[in-house]
Short mmCIF file of C-alpha atoms in Angstrom, two decimals:
data_model
loop_
_atom_site.label_atom_id
_atom_site.label_comp_id
_atom_site.label_asym_id
_atom_site.label_seq_id
_atom_site.Cartn_x
_atom_site.Cartn_y
_atom_site.Cartn_z
CA MET A 84 0.00 0.00 0.00
CA ILE A 85 2.79 2.46 0.90
CA PRO A 86 4.65 2.03 -2.44
CA LEU A 87 1.38 2.62 -4.31
CA LEU A 88 0.73 5.78 -2.33
CA LEU A 89 4.24 7.06 -3.03
CA ALA A 90 3.79 6.33 -6.73
CA ALA A 91 0.58 8.34 -6.79
CA LEU A 92 2.26 11.27 -5.09
CA LEU A 93 5.14 11.18 -7.58
CA CYS A 94 2.86 11.40 -10.62
CA VAL A 95 2.79 15.21 -10.39
CA PRO A 96 5.28 17.72 -8.93
CA ALA A 97 4.91 17.93 -5.15
CA ARG A 98 4.85 21.73 -4.92
CA ALA A 99 2.53 22.53 -7.79
CA LEU A 100 -1.17 23.17 -7.38
CA THR A 101 -2.96 20.21 -8.99
CA CYS A 102 -6.22 18.42 -9.48
CA HIS A 103 -7.02 16.16 -6.54
CA GLY A 104 -8.68 12.81 -7.05
CA ASP A 105 -11.41 11.11 -5.09
CA SER A 106 -8.68 9.45 -3.00
CA GLY A 107 -7.62 12.87 -1.73
CA GLN A 108 -4.24 12.60 -3.47
CA PRO A 109 -2.91 14.78 -6.32
CA VAL A 110 -3.67 13.40 -9.78
CA ASP A 111 -2.64 14.48 -13.26
CA TRP A 112 -6.21 14.45 -14.56
CA PHE A 113 -9.66 13.24 -13.67
CA VAL A 114 -13.18 13.20 -15.08
CA VAL A 115 -16.29 13.45 -12.95
CA TYR A 116 -19.58 12.48 -14.62
CA LYS A 117 -22.42 13.80 -12.48
CA LEU A 118 -25.40 11.51 -13.08
CA PRO A 119 -28.90 12.79 -13.81
CA ALA A 120 -31.54 12.54 -11.12
CA LEU A 121 -32.68 8.92 -11.39
CA ARG A 122 -36.09 7.64 -10.35
CA GLY A 123 -36.41 4.83 -7.81
CA SER A 124 -32.71 4.61 -6.95
CA GLY A 125 -32.56 6.05 -3.44
CA GLU A 126 -32.66 9.61 -2.14
CA ALA A 127 -29.20 10.67 -3.36
CA ALA A 128 -29.88 9.40 -6.89
CA GLN A 129 -33.29 11.04 -6.94
CA ARG A 130 -31.71 14.35 -5.92
CA GLY A 131 -29.15 14.08 -8.71
CA LEU A 132 -26.08 14.16 -6.46
CA GLN A 133 -24.37 10.90 -7.41
CA TYR A 134 -21.43 10.78 -9.78
CA LYS A 135 -18.95 8.48 -11.48
CA TYR A 136 -15.22 9.09 -11.19
CA LEU A 137 -12.34 8.34 -13.57
CA ASP A 138 -8.60 8.94 -13.60
CA GLU A 139 -5.62 7.25 -15.22
CA SER A 140 -5.24 4.65 -12.46
CA SER A 141 -8.88 4.12 -11.41
CA GLY A 142 -9.37 1.15 -13.75
CA GLY A 143 -12.42 2.67 -15.41
CA TRP A 144 -15.48 4.35 -13.93
CA GLN A 145 -15.84 4.14 -10.17
CA ASP A 146 -18.70 5.24 -7.95
CA GLY A 147 -17.98 8.70 -6.61
CA ARG A 148 -16.72 9.18 -3.09
CA GLY A 149 -19.79 10.58 -1.38
CA LEU A 150 -21.95 13.09 -3.23
CA ILE A 151 -21.08 15.80 -5.74
CA ASP A 152 -21.88 18.57 -3.23
CA SER A 153 -19.29 17.27 -0.76
CA PRO A 154 -16.02 19.23 -0.34
CA GLU A 155 -14.27 15.87 0.17
CA GLY A 156 -14.79 14.60 -3.38
CA ALA A 157 -12.50 15.23 -6.34
CA VAL A 158 -14.19 18.45 -7.49
CA GLY A 159 -14.65 19.95 -4.04
CA ARG A 160 -11.15 19.07 -2.89
CA SER A 161 -9.53 20.45 -6.07
CA LEU A 162 -11.33 23.77 -5.63
CA GLN A 163 -10.54 24.10 -1.91
CA PRO A 164 -7.63 26.56 -2.42
CA LEU A 165 -10.11 28.96 -4.03
CA TYR A 166 -12.08 29.24 -0.79
CA ARG A 167 -9.26 29.66 1.69
CA SER A 168 -8.85 33.02 3.40
CA ASN A 169 -5.50 33.79 1.75
CA THR A 170 -5.52 33.59 -2.05
CA SER A 171 -2.92 36.32 -2.60
CA GLN A 172 -0.34 33.83 -3.89
CA LEU A 173 -2.78 32.35 -6.39
CA ALA A 174 -4.27 33.35 -9.70
CA PHE A 175 -7.71 32.24 -10.79
CA LEU A 176 -10.37 32.82 -13.43
CA LEU A 177 -13.93 31.58 -13.09
CA TYR A 178 -16.00 31.80 -16.26
CA ASN A 179 -19.46 30.61 -17.19
CA ASP A 180 -22.08 31.66 -19.73
CA GLN A 181 -24.57 30.90 -16.93
CA ARG A 182 -22.79 32.54 -14.00
CA PRO A 183 -23.83 32.17 -10.33
CA GLN A 184 -26.61 34.48 -9.20
CA ALA A 185 -24.31 36.22 -6.71
CA SER A 186 -22.07 37.44 -9.53
CA LYS A 187 -22.41 40.98 -10.88
CA ALA A 188 -21.24 39.90 -14.34
CA GLN A 189 -23.88 40.20 -17.03
CA ASP A 190 -24.94 37.27 -19.19
CA SER A 191 -24.52 37.88 -22.89
CA SER A 192 -25.39 35.67 -25.83
CA LYS A 193 -22.49 37.32 -27.66
CA ARG A 194 -20.02 35.71 -25.26
CA GLY A 195 -18.81 32.17 -25.68
CA HIS A 196 -20.86 29.16 -24.67
CA THR A 197 -18.08 28.07 -22.36
CA LYS A 198 -17.57 27.11 -18.72
CA GLY A 199 -14.41 26.55 -16.73
CA VAL A 200 -11.93 27.33 -13.97
CA LEU A 201 -8.24 28.23 -14.08
CA LEU A 202 -6.50 27.97 -10.70
CA LEU A 203 -2.71 28.21 -10.36
CA ASP A 204 0.24 29.23 -8.26
CA ARG A 205 3.82 29.94 -9.37
CA ASP A 206 4.57 26.26 -9.91
CA GLY A 207 1.50 25.27 -11.88
CA GLY A 208 -2.18 24.62 -11.53
CA PHE A 209 -5.16 23.12 -13.29
CA TRP A 210 -7.79 23.78 -15.91
CA LEU A 211 -11.27 22.53 -15.06
CA VAL A 212 -13.44 22.32 -18.19
CA HIS A 213 -17.09 21.63 -17.38
CA SER A 214 -20.75 21.88 -18.39
CA VAL A 215 -22.22 23.00 -15.03
CA PRO A 216 -24.40 26.15 -14.91
CA ASP A 217 -24.06 28.59 -11.98
CA PHE A 218 -20.76 26.99 -10.92
CA PRO A 219 -18.46 27.27 -9.09
CA PRO A 220 -19.34 29.77 -6.33
CA LEU A 221 -17.40 33.02 -6.10
CA ALA A 222 -14.17 32.90 -4.10
CA SER A 223 -15.70 35.36 -1.63
CA SER A 224 -18.35 32.79 -0.70
CA ALA A 225 -15.55 31.03 1.24
CA ALA A 226 -17.06 27.58 0.74
CA TYR A 227 -17.54 25.00 -1.98
CA SER A 228 -21.12 24.18 -2.93
CA TRP A 229 -23.07 22.63 -5.77
CA PRO A 230 -25.87 24.63 -7.43
CA HIS A 231 -29.46 23.40 -7.25
CA SER A 232 -29.82 24.26 -10.94
CA ALA A 233 -27.28 21.55 -11.82
CA CYS A 234 -28.85 18.62 -9.97
CA THR A 235 -31.52 17.38 -12.37
CA TYR A 236 -29.38 16.71 -15.44
CA GLY A 237 -26.08 14.97 -16.14
CA GLN A 238 -22.87 17.05 -16.18
CA THR A 239 -19.20 16.45 -17.01
CA LEU A 240 -16.09 17.98 -15.45
CA LEU A 241 -12.57 17.36 -16.78
CA CYS A 242 -9.69 18.53 -14.58
CA VAL A 243 -6.12 18.54 -15.95
CA SER A 244 -3.00 19.61 -14.02
CA PHE A 245 -0.64 21.80 -16.07
CA PRO A 246 2.80 23.34 -15.51
CA PHE A 247 2.97 27.11 -15.06
CA ALA A 248 4.14 27.88 -18.62
CA GLN A 249 1.20 26.07 -20.24
CA PHE A 250 -1.23 28.71 -19.00
CA ALA A 251 0.10 31.12 -21.63
CA LYS A 252 -1.29 28.78 -24.30
CA ILE A 253 -4.53 28.34 -22.38
CA GLY A 254 -4.89 32.12 -22.13
CA LYS A 255 -4.53 32.40 -25.90
CA GLN A 256 -7.27 29.81 -26.38
CA LEU A 257 -9.62 31.79 -24.16
CA THR A 258 -9.26 34.82 -26.44
CA TYR A 259 -11.04 32.66 -29.04
CA THR A 260 -13.75 31.20 -26.81
CA TYR A 261 -14.51 34.71 -25.39
CA PRO A 262 -15.73 33.56 -21.96
CA GLN A 263 -17.89 35.46 -19.49
CA VAL A 264 -15.47 35.89 -16.56
CA TYR A 265 -17.39 36.48 -13.33
CA ASP A 266 -14.61 36.19 -10.73
CA TYR A 267 -10.84 36.46 -10.96
CA HIS A 268 -7.54 37.28 -9.30
CA LEU A 269 -4.59 38.00 -11.59
CA LYS A 270 -1.85 40.24 -10.21
CA GLY A 271 1.92 40.58 -10.10
CA ILE A 272 3.88 37.90 -11.91
CA PHE A 273 0.67 36.24 -13.12
CA ALA A 274 -0.45 39.37 -14.98
CA GLN A 275 3.07 39.85 -16.36
CA GLU A 276 3.45 36.28 -17.57
CA PHE A 277 -0.07 35.85 -18.94
CA PRO A 278 -1.19 39.03 -20.76
CA ASP A 279 -3.81 37.07 -22.71
CA LEU A 280 -5.52 36.11 -19.46
CA GLU A 281 -5.61 39.78 -18.49
CA ASN A 282 -7.12 40.58 -21.88
CA VAL A 283 -9.76 37.89 -21.38
CA ILE A 284 -10.69 39.40 -18.01
CA LYS A 285 -11.09 42.80 -19.71
CA GLY A 286 -13.42 41.27 -22.29
CA HIS A 287 -11.03 41.31 -25.23
CA HIS A 288 -11.02 38.67 -27.94
CA VAL A 289 -9.33 37.81 -31.23
CA SER A 290 -9.94 40.46 -33.86
CA GLN A 291 -8.67 38.87 -37.07
CA GLU A 292 -8.56 35.54 -38.86
CA PRO A 293 -8.12 32.69 -38.30
CA TRP A 294 -11.22 32.44 -36.12
CA ASN A 295 -10.21 29.09 -34.64
CA SER A 296 -7.12 27.79 -32.87
CA SER A 297 -5.74 24.39 -31.87
CA VAL A 298 -2.80 24.03 -29.48
CA THR A 299 -1.01 21.11 -27.86
CA LEU A 300 -0.88 21.16 -24.06
CA THR A 301 1.30 18.91 -21.91
CA SER A 302 0.14 18.08 -18.39
CA GLN A 303 2.31 18.08 -15.29
CA ALA A 304 2.88 14.34 -15.67
CA GLY A 305 3.51 14.53 -19.42
CA ALA A 306 0.09 13.57 -20.83
CA VAL A 307 -0.65 15.27 -24.15
CA PHE A 308 -3.92 17.13 -24.69
CA GLN A 309 -5.16 19.05 -27.71
CA SER A 310 -7.23 22.17 -27.10
CA PHE A 311 -9.67 23.31 -29.79
CA ALA A 312 -11.17 26.79 -29.53
CA LYS A 313 -13.35 28.81 -31.89
CA PHE A 314 -14.56 32.40 -31.93
CA SER A 315 -18.10 33.36 -32.95
CA LYS A 316 -16.98 34.46 -36.43
CA PHE A 317 -15.89 30.91 -37.19
CA GLY A 318 -19.57 30.50 -38.05
CA ASP A 319 -19.84 26.72 -38.03
CA ASP A 320 -20.45 23.73 -35.80
CA LEU A 321 -17.38 22.84 -33.73
CA TYR A 322 -17.70 19.11 -34.43
CA SER A 323 -18.77 18.75 -38.07
CA GLY A 324 -17.22 22.04 -39.16
CA TRP A 325 -13.76 21.37 -37.77
CA LEU A 326 -13.09 18.78 -35.08
CA ALA A 327 -13.84 15.56 -36.99
CA ALA A 328 -11.57 16.57 -39.89
CA ALA A 329 -8.84 17.87 -37.55
CA LEU A 330 -8.77 14.57 -35.64
CA GLY A 331 -9.28 12.50 -38.79
CA THR A 332 -12.07 10.37 -37.36
CA ASN A 333 -15.81 9.85 -37.11
CA LEU A 334 -17.25 11.25 -33.89
CA GLN A 335 -20.15 10.30 -31.64
CA VAL A 336 -21.20 13.47 -29.80
CA GLN A 337 -23.13 13.81 -26.54
CA PHE A 338 -24.63 17.25 -25.93
CA TRP A 339 -27.70 19.04 -24.55
CA HIS A 340 -30.65 18.23 -26.81
CA LYS A 341 -33.28 20.38 -25.08
CA THR A 342 -32.54 23.50 -27.07
CA VAL A 343 -33.60 25.28 -30.25
CA GLY A 344 -32.15 24.42 -33.65
CA VAL A 345 -30.45 21.12 -32.80
CA LEU A 346 -28.25 20.00 -35.69
CA PRO A 347 -28.87 16.49 -37.05
CA SER A 348 -26.13 13.92 -37.43
CA ASN A 349 -23.89 14.97 -40.30
CA CYS A 350 -22.51 12.58 -42.93
CA SER A 351 -21.96 15.13 -45.69
CA ASP A 352 -18.17 15.05 -45.47
CA THR A 353 -15.42 12.46 -45.18
CA TRP A 354 -15.94 12.01 -41.44
CA GLN A 355 -19.33 11.38 -39.85
CA VAL A 356 -20.55 13.32 -36.80
CA LEU A 357 -23.28 11.31 -35.06
CA ASN A 358 -25.53 12.56 -32.26
CA VAL A 359 -25.64 10.33 -29.18
CA ASN A 360 -29.21 9.56 -28.06
CA GLN A 361 -28.66 7.33 -25.05
CA ILE A 362 -25.88 6.74 -22.52
CA ALA A 363 -25.34 3.59 -20.45
CA PHE A 364 -22.66 2.93 -17.84
CA PRO A 365 -21.30 -0.62 -17.70
CA GLY A 366 -22.38 -3.16 -15.13
CA PRO A 367 -25.73 -4.57 -14.03
CA GLY A 368 -26.63 -1.40 -12.12
CA GLY A 369 -26.08 0.86 -15.12
CA PRO A 370 -27.29 3.47 -14.94
CA SER A 371 -28.62 4.38 -18.38
CA PHE A 372 -30.33 7.58 -19.46
CA ASN A 373 -31.28 9.59 -22.52
CA SER A 374 -29.37 12.57 -23.89
CA THR A 375 -32.38 14.73 -23.03
CA GLU A 376 -31.49 14.05 -19.37
CA ASP A 377 -27.83 14.92 -19.86
CA HIS A 378 -26.35 18.43 -20.02
CA SER A 379 -22.78 17.12 -20.53
CA LYS A 380 -20.75 17.82 -23.68
CA TRP A 381 -18.28 15.20 -24.88
CA CYS A 382 -17.42 13.19 -27.95
CA VAL A 383 -15.54 10.01 -28.75
CA SER A 384 -14.16 8.38 -31.89
CA PRO A 385 -15.98 5.03 -32.26
CA LYS A 386 -12.82 3.03 -32.99
CA GLY A 387 -10.36 5.15 -31.03
CA PRO A 388 -8.22 6.74 -29.93
CA TRP A 389 -9.75 10.21 -29.39
CA THR A 390 -11.94 11.46 -26.53
CA CYS A 391 -12.91 15.11 -25.99
CA VAL A 392 -14.68 16.86 -23.11
CA GLY A 393 -15.81 20.43 -23.54
CA ASP A 394 -18.61 22.97 -23.30
CA MET A 395 -20.31 23.21 -26.72
CA ASN A 396 -23.58 21.79 -28.03
CA ARG A 397 -24.57 21.05 -31.61
CA ASN A 398 -27.17 23.67 -32.52
CA GLN A 399 -27.55 26.54 -34.95
CA GLY A 400 -27.13 29.23 -32.32
CA GLU A 401 -23.78 27.94 -31.11
CA GLU A 402 -22.40 27.99 -34.64
CA GLN A 403 -22.26 31.74 -33.99
CA ARG A 404 -20.70 31.56 -30.50
CA GLY A 405 -17.27 30.87 -29.11
CA GLY A 406 -16.41 27.67 -27.28
CA GLY A 407 -14.21 24.63 -27.42
CA THR A 408 -13.19 21.22 -26.22
CA LEU A 409 -10.15 19.47 -24.75
CA CYS A 410 -9.12 16.22 -26.45
CA ALA A 411 -6.65 13.41 -25.77
CA GLN A 412 -5.58 10.03 -27.10
CA LEU A 413 -5.35 8.48 -23.64
CA PRO A 414 -6.38 4.79 -23.59
CA ALA A 415 -7.87 5.07 -20.09
CA LEU A 416 -10.07 7.95 -21.21
CA TRP A 417 -11.24 6.34 -24.46
CA LYS A 418 -11.90 2.92 -22.91
CA ALA A 419 -14.14 4.62 -20.33
CA PHE A 420 -16.12 6.86 -22.68
CA GLN A 421 -16.55 4.74 -25.81
CA PRO A 422 -18.76 2.06 -24.18
CA LEU A 423 -21.07 4.76 -22.78
CA VAL A 424 -22.67 5.24 -26.21
CA LYS A 425 -25.76 3.03 -26.12
CA ASN A 426 -27.64 4.57 -29.04
CA TYR A 427 -26.89 7.24 -31.62
CA GLN A 428 -28.64 8.90 -34.53
CA PRO A 429 -27.21 7.83 -37.90
CA CYS A 430 -27.71 10.08 -40.86
CA ASN A 431 -30.91 8.31 -41.93
CA GLY A 432 -32.52 9.40 -38.67
CA MET A 433 -33.07 5.93 -37.17
CA ALA A 434 -31.59 5.15 -33.75
CA ARG A 435 -28.80 2.59 -33.87
CA LYS A 436 -26.77 0.69 -31.31
CA PRO A 437 -23.00 0.95 -31.80
CA SER A 438 -20.86 -2.02 -32.76
CA ARG A 439 -18.67 -3.38 -29.96
CA ASP A 440 -15.93 -4.87 -32.17
CA TYR A 441 -13.48 -2.09 -31.34
CA LYS A 442 -9.86 -2.47 -30.31
CA ILE A 443 -7.17 -0.17 -28.98
#
């Protein structure tokens, strides 16, 4: 047990601010999949507070430690530094197109459809990309909490630990997604080193072509991620208009279907982009649910190796808004997400179950 614990601690630099897993230890990355409120499955499930947890060493999806509103779980523990009394040695940006009610920031449909957290110190930090409305609370609230508005439907949160220098690239990506920043702290060396983050806070964005940007990001433990970001003037669907061709693969896309102008599955180009209709977790207990119960935004290549987690839907309105996704060719990530696709909409409009003859 002790050697395993030491190995976990050595995965990321000891001094750097990092994501923390459900075990309470630093991790290089994790995904939390907050489950929809499920009928007849106990009080916690009915309230929509249960979640599944995944990281590189978890061996697939695991039941979450406690409930999503607990400060002891992966999300709550990772965000703890934000709610301590002394944040002067930290930098952070909280952004959300559906910001918490306590924020004075104004919602704007001209801003990106994008949600996330940057939290770092001088040694590094993490980027939390998520789909959760009204989240997280302002730093001044001094406590982690989960919004009532995010309990009914499914949500995804991807946390990746990055070295200090990588936040310059992340800042550049945010000038494309044009987020609504509702809380921040960026002073001293952080403002000097990351002028793009300061521009994002001021509401600045890219002003000339190209209207999209892809950059390679390397995590604290050396995992490679690809960030895709588009500005509103890109004027096309993130997935069928760019991502599938950029990755060179068909994509099955989970997104929020309860909206206006949902785009159908697209097979008009070399690579197909197929809307997911139903999600099912492995095992006899499932659970399974429809995309209409799931506010998460992710996609997976049916035969590998790509998985992406982000903040954009497939609808006509979001063709004209900024946003993006974070992708990786990590076997642990793909093996967890690919089997979740229970049904999808092929281009003839009939629901279809995916083939399971995949390998990686």
